[in-house]
Amino acid sequence: MQKGKISTLFIVAVVFVQVWSIPCDAARSLTAAPSNVTVYKTLYDLMSATPELRPMLGVFNYTGLLGVLKDPNTMITCFLPSSEVYNVDEWYSWDSWFTPGDYKGRYLWTVLLQHCADGQTALTLNKLVPNRFDDYTFNPDIEYYAAFPKTYKTIFSIRKSNGSTYFYGEEGLPGKIIKADLKGGKSIIHVIDNGNQYPSMEPGYAYENVIAFVSDFGPTASEVFSASTLAPLLLAEPEGRTTQLTIFAPSDSAFASLLSQLGITKTALLSNTRLVDLLTKAHIINGSALYTGSFINYGAPIRLETMAGPLNATADLTIFPKRPSSGPAKMVILSNKYVKAVLSDYNIGGNDAFDPPNFVGHLVDKVLLPVSITELKKLAKAKL
């Protein structure tokens, strides 16, 4: 079945459920934390001491964000499912729905972030819920950005119905808030009765092949990649490939800077197959289609293996920010001993997520160098 048909049917089903199937109040009545409740030093302490939240520690650990919970300066609001009424292990199985090709659990990571508010915000229940409600439409006054970069425009909604308060993800089913205002450090957790909420999780752009993606965002990169002996692989649609691919596409200005350093023209570069092949391989991970979530590991770099050698990905990424004035740092730095480049976070493209083998493409602000400029100059000046 085509992705478009699947998405359309799924969205129609979700809208039908959300609008017409307001959940009943049989699950459990809402309880706010009493005024004398223990305020734990960190979210980690709170969740460790709360049986129904303890399994969520595994989710944070799996997605590389356990350090966020242990930091006493973290200030966030999260809506986390209680293990007493929802099997948290279901979150780990969701990736099978979408064939992510992602060894760090990018989809589990997105589901988790759908349940947390963006920005330095600790919202108690009375701050979350406005004075007026509409049971049949999403009122803008009760929508919040989830903990993604704003380019995702991912929201969650708080609604009130029949005297109870519900948490809605961008898609999926509502979760009834069954326990409110649990405090850990500077943060607040509201416990909900299920975890069936998630964001739209496909790349922002869909392309039939790698060259189509690259040419849209970096015409020079497209020329370089097309001039390489890897062009058949990069032009192949999914049915013409046997492996998954991750692509880093440098901007035109990045290639202009490199050409200036090498002292050659673009024409000279494109005619040098050996140099073109080396540079192209430095921008390809052959065997994995990695979304940005793959590069996140709180406080430590992720080692990537391109076709031209190793590359480190370091997430300068406090997903839950601590700097209200400057905003969150949401960058991924790709580096080796020759270059440091910024990944244009979440500005990605890829082929149909339902039609593997997939590719995922990212933009970078510098050309990734597999060898030193000195070595590249030797290749650039070598006689063909």
Tab-separated table of N, CA, C and O in Angstrom, residues 206-301:
chain	number	residue	atom	x	y	z
A	206	ALA	N	9.983	14.316	1.148
A	206	ALA	CA	10.139	12.970	0.608
A	206	ALA	C	10.682	13.070	-0.818
A	206	ALA	O	10.194	13.862	-1.630
A	207	TYR	N	11.705	12.295	-1.112
A	207	TYR	CA	12.348	12.297	-2.421
A	207	TYR	C	12.523	10.872	-2.900
A	207	TYR	O	12.722	9.952	-2.110
A	208	GLU	N	12.490	10.703	-4.221
A	208	GLU	CA	12.597	9.366	-4.780
A	208	GLU	C	14.005	8.800	-4.648
A	208	GLU	O	14.191	7.592	-4.542
A	209	ASN	N	15.008	9.686	-4.690
A	209	ASN	CA	16.386	9.215	-4.587
A	209	ASN	C	17.261	10.294	-3.979
A	209	ASN	O	16.818	11.428	-3.759
A	210	VAL	N	18.484	9.945	-3.696
A	210	VAL	CA	19.395	10.839	-2.983
A	210	VAL	C	19.712	12.086	-3.800
A	210	VAL	O	19.714	13.207	-3.275
A	211	ILE	N	19.989	11.918	-5.087
A	211	ILE	CA	20.358	13.069	-5.917
A	211	ILE	C	19.231	14.091	-5.969
A	211	ILE	O	19.468	15.298	-5.948
A	212	ALA	N	17.988	13.621	-6.008
A	212	ALA	CA	16.843	14.548	-6.014
A	212	ALA	C	16.830	15.390	-4.748
A	212	ALA	O	16.569	16.598	-4.787
A	213	PHE	N	17.113	14.740	-3.606
A	213	PHE	CA	17.180	15.480	-2.344
A	213	PHE	C	18.326	16.490	-2.362
A	213	PHE	O	18.149	17.669	-2.040
A	214	VAL	N	19.502	16.038	-2.740
A	214	VAL	CA	20.690	16.884	-2.697
A	214	VAL	C	20.538	18.076	-3.635
A	214	VAL	O	20.891	19.212	-3.292
A	215	SER	N	19.991	17.861	-4.822
A	215	SER	CA	19.890	18.952	-5.800
A	215	SER	C	18.947	20.048	-5.341
A	215	SER	O	19.097	21.207	-5.726
A	216	ASP	N	17.973	19.691	-4.510
A	216	ASP	CA	17.040	20.698	-4.005
A	216	ASP	C	17.722	21.672	-3.046
A	216	ASP	O	17.332	22.830	-2.953
A	217	PHE	N	18.708	21.192	-2.298
A	217	PHE	CA	19.288	22.001	-1.237
A	217	PHE	C	20.738	22.408	-1.487
A	217	PHE	O	21.226	23.352	-0.878
A	218	GLY	N	21.429	21.709	-2.394
A	218	GLY	CA	22.818	22.046	-2.683
A	218	GLY	C	23.175	21.655	-4.095
A	218	GLY	O	23.686	20.547	-4.328
A	219	PRO	N	22.882	22.520	-5.079
A	219	PRO	CA	23.164	22.185	-6.484
A	219	PRO	C	24.606	21.749	-6.722
A	219	PRO	O	24.854	20.838	-7.507
A	220	THR	N	25.562	22.380	-6.039
A	220	THR	CA	26.958	21.980	-6.230
A	220	THR	C	27.183	20.568	-5.701
A	220	THR	O	27.855	19.747	-6.338
A	221	ALA	N	26.630	20.281	-4.541
A	221	ALA	CA	26.738	18.920	-4.002
A	221	ALA	C	26.139	17.910	-4.957
A	221	ALA	O	26.685	16.815	-5.152
A	222	SER	N	25.028	18.268	-5.591
A	222	SER	CA	24.405	17.372	-6.552
A	222	SER	C	25.339	17.100	-7.731
A	222	SER	O	25.459	15.957	-8.193
A	223	GLU	N	26.015	18.140	-8.212
A	223	GLU	CA	26.955	17.964	-9.325
A	223	GLU	C	28.123	17.069	-8.915
A	223	GLU	O	28.559	16.200	-9.685
A	224	VAL	N	28.634	17.293	-7.698
A	224	VAL	CA	29.769	16.505	-7.224
A	224	VAL	C	29.364	15.039	-7.056
A	224	VAL	O	30.044	14.124	-7.534
A	225	PHE	N	28.248	14.805	-6.384
A	225	PHE	CA	27.797	13.434	-6.166
A	225	PHE	C	27.500	12.737	-7.489
A	225	PHE	O	27.789	11.550	-7.654
A	226	SER	N	26.903	13.473	-8.431
A	226	SER	CA	26.547	12.886	-9.721
A	226	SER	C	27.776	12.556	-10.565
A	226	SER	O	27.721	11.667	-11.424
A	227	ALA	N	28.874	13.279	-10.322
A	227	ALA	CA	30.107	13.043	-11.079
A	227	ALA	C	30.906	11.876	-10.520
A	227	ALA	O	31.890	11.440	-11.130
A	228	SER	N	30.490	11.349	-9.363
A	228	SER	CA	31.242	10.261	-8.731
A	228	SER	C	30.833	8.913	-9.301
A	228	SER	O	29.786	8.766	-9.944
A	229	THR	N	31.645	7.915	-9.032
A	229	THR	CA	31.306	6.561	-9.478
A	229	THR	C	30.183	5.957	-8.631
A	229	THR	O	29.686	4.879	-8.944
A	230	LEU	N	29.770	6.665	-7.574
A	230	LEU	CA	28.664	6.199	-6.739
A	230	LEU	C	27.312	6.695	-7.245
A	230	LEU	O	26.283	6.422	-6.624
A	231	ALA	N	27.294	7.432	-8.341
A	231	ALA	CA	26.052	8.011	-8.854
A	231	ALA	C	24.941	6.975	-9.044
A	231	ALA	O	23.778	7.247	-8.702
A	232	PRO	N	25.226	5.770	-9.583
A	232	PRO	CA	24.130	4.795	-9.724
A	232	PRO	C	23.449	4.457	-8.398
A	232	PRO	O	22.228	4.310	-8.337
A	233	LEU	N	24.238	4.348	-7.327
A	233	LEU	CA	23.672	4.082	-6.003
A	233	LEU	C	22.798	5.243	-5.545
A	233	LEU	O	21.717	5.045	-4.986
A	234	LEU	N	23.266	6.471	-5.792
A	234	LEU	CA	22.566	7.652	-5.299
A	234	LEU	C	21.345	8.006	-6.140
A	234	LEU	O	20.453	8.714	-5.673
A	235	LEU	N	21.306	7.521	-7.360
A	235	LEU	CA	20.150	7.759	-8.235
A	235	LEU	C	19.104	6.658	-8.118
A	235	LEU	O	17.981	6.809	-8.585
A	236	ALA	N	19.478	5.562	-7.472
A	236	ALA	CA	18.577	4.411	-7.395
A	236	ALA	C	17.408	4.693	-6.462
A	236	ALA	O	17.567	5.278	-5.390
A	237	GLU	N	16.231	4.281	-6.864
A	237	GLU	CA	15.066	4.309	-5.999
A	237	GLU	C	15.112	3.062	-5.103
A	237	GLU	O	15.930	2.168	-5.321
A	238	PRO	N	14.277	2.996	-4.078
A	238	PRO	CA	14.409	1.916	-3.101
A	238	PRO	C	14.513	0.516	-3.714
A	238	PRO	O	15.330	-0.288	-3.283
A	239	GLU	N	13.688	0.265	-4.721
A	239	GLU	CA	13.715	-1.080	-5.294
A	239	GLU	C	15.013	-1.365	-6.040
A	239	GLU	O	15.331	-2.530	-6.340
A	240	GLY	N	15.808	-0.326	-6.318
A	240	GLY	CA	17.082	-0.516	-7.008
A	240	GLY	C	18.272	-0.568	-6.071
A	240	GLY	O	19.422	-0.643	-6.531
A	241	ARG	N	18.012	-0.513	-4.746
A	241	ARG	CA	19.094	-0.562	-3.760
A	241	ARG	C	18.922	-1.763	-2.846
A	241	ARG	O	17.820	-2.265	-2.666
A	242	THR	N	20.023	-2.173	-2.270
A	242	THR	CA	19.973	-3.282	-1.305
A	242	THR	C	20.337	-2.825	0.099
A	242	THR	O	20.237	-3.601	1.042
A	243	THR	N	20.760	-1.572	0.247
A	243	THR	CA	21.168	-1.075	1.567
A	243	THR	C	20.462	0.234	1.891
A	243	THR	O	20.009	0.958	1.006
A	244	GLN	N	20.393	0.534	3.175
A	244	GLN	CA	19.906	1.826	3.643
A	244	GLN	C	21.046	2.841	3.563
A	244	GLN	O	22.225	2.468	3.632
A	245	LEU	N	20.705	4.124	3.456
A	245	LEU	CA	21.718	5.163	3.301
A	245	LEU	C	21.421	6.351	4.201
A	245	LEU	O	20.257	6.716	4.403
A	246	THR	N	22.454	6.953	4.739
A	246	THR	CA	22.374	8.260	5.373
A	246	THR	C	23.274	9.193	4.583
A	246	THR	O	24.437	8.862	4.301
A	247	ILE	N	22.746	10.358	4.217
A	247	ILE	CA	23.458	11.297	3.354
A	247	ILE	C	23.615	12.632	4.069
A	247	ILE	O	22.673	13.126	4.699
A	248	PHE	N	24.794	13.230	3.958
A	248	PHE	CA	25.027	14.597	4.433
A	248	PHE	C	25.306	15.467	3.207
A	248	PHE	O	26.257	15.217	2.462
A	249	ALA	N	24.486	16.470	2.997
A	249	ALA	CA	24.594	17.313	1.804
A	249	ALA	C	25.130	18.687	2.173
A	249	ALA	O	24.441	19.466	2.822
A	250	PRO	N	26.360	19.040	1.757
A	250	PRO	CA	26.904	20.371	2.053
A	250	PRO	C	26.230	21.460	1.216
A	250	PRO	O	25.775	21.210	0.092
A	251	SER	N	26.188	22.638	1.762
A	251	SER	CA	25.613	23.778	1.057
A	251	SER	C	26.545	24.243	-0.063
A	251	SER	O	27.722	23.865	-0.114
A	252	ASP	N	26.020	25.066	-0.963
A	252	ASP	CA	26.849	25.634	-2.035
A	252	ASP	C	28.004	26.448	-1.465
A	252	ASP	O	29.128	26.401	-1.972
A	253	SER	N	27.724	27.218	-0.419
A	253	SER	CA	28.785	28.051	0.174
A	253	SER	C	29.870	27.186	0.791
A	253	SER	O	31.046	27.559	0.805
A	254	ALA	N	29.497	26.000	1.286
A	254	ALA	CA	30.494	25.086	1.838
A	254	ALA	C	31.449	24.610	0.748
A	254	ALA	O	32.669	24.567	0.943
A	255	PHE	N	30.905	24.280	-0.410
A	255	PHE	CA	31.771	23.854	-1.516
A	255	PHE	C	32.592	25.017	-2.061
A	255	PHE	O	33.757	24.849	-2.437
A	256	ALA	N	32.006	26.213	-2.088
A	256	ALA	CA	32.766	27.384	-2.544
A	256	ALA	C	33.970	27.632	-1.645
A	256	ALA	O	35.074	27.947	-2.118
A	257	SER	N	33.782	27.453	-0.337
A	257	SER	CA	34.880	27.629	0.605
A	257	SER	C	35.966	26.578	0.378
A	257	SER	O	37.171	26.885	0.401
A	258	LEU	N	35.559	25.328	0.150
A	258	LEU	CA	36.531	24.266	-0.087
A	258	LEU	C	37.324	24.517	-1.369
A	258	LEU	O	38.557	24.363	-1.390
A	259	LEU	N	36.642	24.902	-2.427
A	259	LEU	CA	37.331	25.171	-3.696
A	259	LEU	C	38.355	26.282	-3.529
A	259	LEU	O	39.450	26.232	-4.106
A	260	SER	N	38.006	27.286	-2.734
A	260	SER	CA	38.948	28.384	-2.478
A	260	SER	C	40.179	27.875	-1.741
A	260	SER	O	41.314	28.252	-2.058
A	261	GLN	N	39.964	27.000	-0.755
A	261	GLN	CA	41.091	26.427	-0.013
A	261	GLN	C	41.975	25.563	-0.903
A	261	GLN	O	43.208	25.557	-0.763
A	262	LEU	N	41.348	24.823	-1.814
A	262	LEU	CA	42.111	23.945	-2.699
A	262	LEU	C	42.753	24.700	-3.858
A	262	LEU	O	43.670	24.181	-4.512
A	263	GLY	N	42.251	25.901	-4.139
A	263	GLY	CA	42.788	26.694	-5.243
A	263	GLY	C	42.437	26.135	-6.603
A	263	GLY	O	43.231	26.238	-7.558
A	264	ILE	N	41.248	25.545	-6.722
A	264	ILE	CA	40.823	24.990	-8.006
A	264	ILE	C	39.404	25.462	-8.317
A	264	ILE	O	38.688	25.966	-7.447
A	265	THR	N	38.999	25.287	-9.565
A	265	THR	CA	37.644	25.636	-9.984
A	265	THR	C	36.715	24.444	-9.801
A	265	THR	O	37.166	23.296	-9.632
A	266	LYS	N	35.429	24.714	-9.873
A	266	LYS	CA	34.463	23.609	-9.782
A	266	LYS	C	34.635	22.655	-10.959
A	266	LYS	O	34.531	21.433	-10.797
A	267	THR	N	34.925	23.200	-12.127
A	267	THR	CA	35.141	22.352	-13.301
A	267	THR	C	36.299	21.392	-13.077
A	267	THR	O	36.226	20.205	-13.415
A	268	ALA	N	37.381	21.920	-12.491
A	268	ALA	CA	38.541	21.070	-12.211
A	268	ALA	C	38.192	19.983	-11.201
A	268	ALA	O	38.641	18.829	-11.321
A	269	LEU	N	37.387	20.329	-10.204
A	269	LEU	CA	36.970	19.333	-9.216
A	269	LEU	C	36.151	18.234	-9.875
A	269	LEU	O	36.407	17.045	-9.672
A	270	LEU	N	35.170	18.625	-10.690
A	270	LEU	CA	34.262	17.642	-11.281
A	270	LEU	C	34.963	16.704	-12.262
A	270	LEU	O	34.487	15.602	-12.519
A	271	SER	N	36.092	17.158	-12.789
A	271	SER	CA	36.832	16.315	-13.736
A	271	SER	C	37.827	15.387	-13.041
A	271	SER	O	38.460	14.558	-13.695
A	272	ASN	N	37.956	15.531	-11.731
A	272	ASN	CA	38.904	14.727	-10.963
A	272	ASN	C	38.132	13.622	-10.230
A	272	ASN	O	37.680	13.788	-9.094
A	273	THR	N	37.977	12.484	-10.885
A	273	THR	CA	37.132	11.409	-10.351
A	273	THR	C	37.615	10.917	-8.998
A	273	THR	O	36.805	10.622	-8.102
A	274	ARG	N	38.911	10.812	-8.821
A	274	ARG	CA	39.441	10.304	-7.562
A	274	ARG	C	39.081	11.235	-6.405
A	274	ARG	O	38.654	10.783	-5.333
A	275	LEU	N	39.228	12.537	-6.622
A	275	LEU	CA	38.901	13.512	-5.591
A	275	LEU	C	37.392	13.547	-5.340
A	275	LEU	O	36.938	13.586	-4.193
A	276	VAL	N	36.610	13.522	-6.416
A	276	VAL	CA	35.152	13.536	-6.302
A	276	VAL	C	34.655	12.310	-5.530
A	276	VAL	O	33.784	12.412	-4.654
A	277	ASP	N	35.214	11.144	-5.843
A	277	ASP	CA	34.795	9.928	-5.149
A	277	ASP	C	35.108	9.989	-3.653
A	277	ASP	O	34.292	9.594	-2.812
A	278	LEU	N	36.290	10.477	-3.327
A	278	LEU	CA	36.683	10.565	-1.924
A	278	LEU	C	35.749	11.489	-1.147
A	278	LEU	O	35.286	11.154	-0.049
A	279	LEU	N	35.453	12.654	-1.721
A	279	LEU	CA	34.565	13.608	-1.050
A	279	LEU	C	33.136	13.060	-0.950
A	279	LEU	O	32.463	13.234	0.067
A	280	THR	N	32.673	12.413	-1.990
A	280	THR	CA	31.310	11.861	-1.964
A	280	THR	C	31.173	10.796	-0.885
A	280	THR	O	30.211	10.778	-0.110
A	281	LYS	N	32.164	9.890	-0.800
A	281	LYS	CA	32.119	8.826	0.204
A	281	LYS	C	32.123	9.380	1.625
A	281	LYS	O	31.552	8.765	2.537
A	282	ALA	N	32.743	10.541	1.820
A	282	ALA	CA	32.801	11.146	3.152
A	282	ALA	C	31.432	11.616	3.628
A	282	ALA	O	31.257	11.937	4.803
A	283	HIS	N	30.458	11.659	2.713
A	283	HIS	CA	29.117	12.149	3.048
A	283	HIS	C	28.060	11.050	3.011
A	283	HIS	O	26.865	11.343	3.020
A	284	ILE	N	28.503	9.791	2.999
A	284	ILE	CA	27.557	8.675	2.909
A	284	ILE	C	27.836	7.654	4.005
A	284	ILE	O	28.967	7.203	4.188
A	285	ILE	N	26.783	7.283	4.747
A	285	ILE	CA	26.822	6.108	5.619
A	285	ILE	C	26.025	5.029	4.899
A	285	ILE	O	24.817	5.179	4.684
A	286	ASN	N	26.698	3.985	4.490
A	286	ASN	CA	26.064	2.926	3.711
A	286	ASN	C	25.702	1.778	4.642
A	286	ASN	O	26.568	1.156	5.243
A	287	GLY	N	24.406	1.531	4.784
A	287	GLY	CA	23.950	0.452	5.640
A	287	GLY	C	22.942	0.859	6.690
A	287	GLY	O	22.271	0.009	7.278
A	288	SER	N	22.813	2.167	6.952
A	288	SER	CA	21.867	2.656	7.963
A	288	SER	C	21.210	3.939	7.487
A	288	SER	O	21.876	4.798	6.913
A	289	ALA	N	19.915	4.059	7.726
A	289	ALA	CA	19.187	5.303	7.456
A	289	ALA	C	18.945	5.974	8.797
A	289	ALA	O	18.017	5.615	9.523
A	290	LEU	N	19.797	6.933	9.149
A	290	LEU	CA	19.814	7.474	10.505
A	290	LEU	C	19.150	8.843	10.571
A	290	LEU	O	19.589	9.797	9.921
A	291	TYR	N	18.117	8.935	11.372
A	291	TYR	CA	17.518	10.227	11.676
A	291	TYR	C	18.338	10.922	12.755
A	291	TYR	O	19.234	10.334	13.368
A	292	THR	N	18.013	12.178	13.018
A	292	THR	CA	18.802	12.953	13.970
A	292	THR	C	18.794	12.320	15.352
A	292	THR	O	19.759	12.435	16.104
A	293	GLY	N	17.720	11.644	15.703
A	293	GLY	CA	17.672	10.970	16.989
A	293	GLY	C	18.785	9.961	17.174
A	293	GLY	O	19.158	9.635	18.300
A	294	SER	N	19.341	9.471	16.084
A	294	SER	CA	20.448	8.521	16.170
A	294	SER	C	21.717	9.155	16.709
A	294	SER	O	22.625	8.455	17.155
A	295	PHE	N	21.818	10.470	16.625
A	295	PHE	CA	23.054	11.156	16.988
A	295	PHE	C	23.010	11.688	18.415
A	295	PHE	O	23.901	12.419	18.841
A	296	ILE	N	21.951	11.338	19.157
A	296	ILE	CA	21.764	11.899	20.484
A	296	ILE	C	22.212	10.901	21.538
A	296	ILE	O	21.716	9.784	21.611
A	297	ASN	N	23.166	11.308	22.328
A	297	ASN	CA	23.597	10.516	23.471
A	297	ASN	C	24.079	11.515	24.507
A	297	ASN	O	25.116	12.129	24.334
A	298	TYR	N	23.298	11.700	25.539
A	298	TYR	CA	23.524	12.797	26.472
A	298	TYR	C	24.958	12.787	27.005
A	298	TYR	O	25.379	11.874	27.686
A	299	GLY	N	25.742	13.817	26.624
A	299	GLY	CA	27.079	14.007	27.167
A	299	GLY	C	28.184	13.223	26.488
A	299	GLY	O	29.330	13.275	26.917
A	300	ALA	N	27.896	12.492	25.401
A	300	ALA	CA	28.934	11.705	24.741
A	300	ALA	C	28.694	11.685	23.240
A	300	ALA	O	27.555	11.715	22.793
A	301	PRO	N	29.775	11.634	22.441
A	301	PRO	CA	29.607	11.596	20.979
A	301	PRO	C	29.184	10.208	20.496
A	301	PRO	O	29.446	9.198	21.143
